[in-house]
Coordinates of C-alpha atoms in Angstrom, one line a residue:
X3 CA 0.0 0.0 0.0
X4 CA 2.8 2.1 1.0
X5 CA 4.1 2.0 -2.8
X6 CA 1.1 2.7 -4.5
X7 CA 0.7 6.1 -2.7
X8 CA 4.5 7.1 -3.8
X9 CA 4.8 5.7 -6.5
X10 CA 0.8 6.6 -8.0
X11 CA -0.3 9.6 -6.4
X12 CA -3.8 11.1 -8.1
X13 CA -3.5 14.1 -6.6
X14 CA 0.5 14.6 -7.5
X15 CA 1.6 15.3 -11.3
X16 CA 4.8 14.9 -12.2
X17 CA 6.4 17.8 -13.6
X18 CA 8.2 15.4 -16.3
X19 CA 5.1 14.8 -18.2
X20 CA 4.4 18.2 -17.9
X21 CA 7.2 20.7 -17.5
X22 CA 5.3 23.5 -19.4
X23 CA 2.7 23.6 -16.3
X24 CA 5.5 23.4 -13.8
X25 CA 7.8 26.1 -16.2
X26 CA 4.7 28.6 -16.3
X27 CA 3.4 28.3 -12.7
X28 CA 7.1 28.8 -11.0
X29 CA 7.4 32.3 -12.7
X30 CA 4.0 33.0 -11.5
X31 CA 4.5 32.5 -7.7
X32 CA 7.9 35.2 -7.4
X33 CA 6.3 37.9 -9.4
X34 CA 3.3 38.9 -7.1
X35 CA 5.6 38.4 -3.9
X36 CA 8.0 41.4 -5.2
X37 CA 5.0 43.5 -5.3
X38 CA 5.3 44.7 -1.7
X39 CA 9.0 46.2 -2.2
X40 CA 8.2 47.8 -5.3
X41 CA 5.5 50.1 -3.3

């Protein structure tokens, strides 16, 4: 049981079948956080 959940998670996607969703989220999450110093 223990290597179903690691090994075939639903709720996990691995970024190597999709590295254009991991790619465009990443540069997504830094942006808005800068906001604050800007002001």
């Amino acid at each position: 049981m223990n290597d179903d959940t690691s090994h075939g998670n639903p709720e996990r996607i691995p970024d190597v079948e999709y590295p254009d969703l991991a790619a465009m989220s990443w540069p997504v999450i830094p942006q808005p956080r800068r906001s604050p110093e800007s002001d």
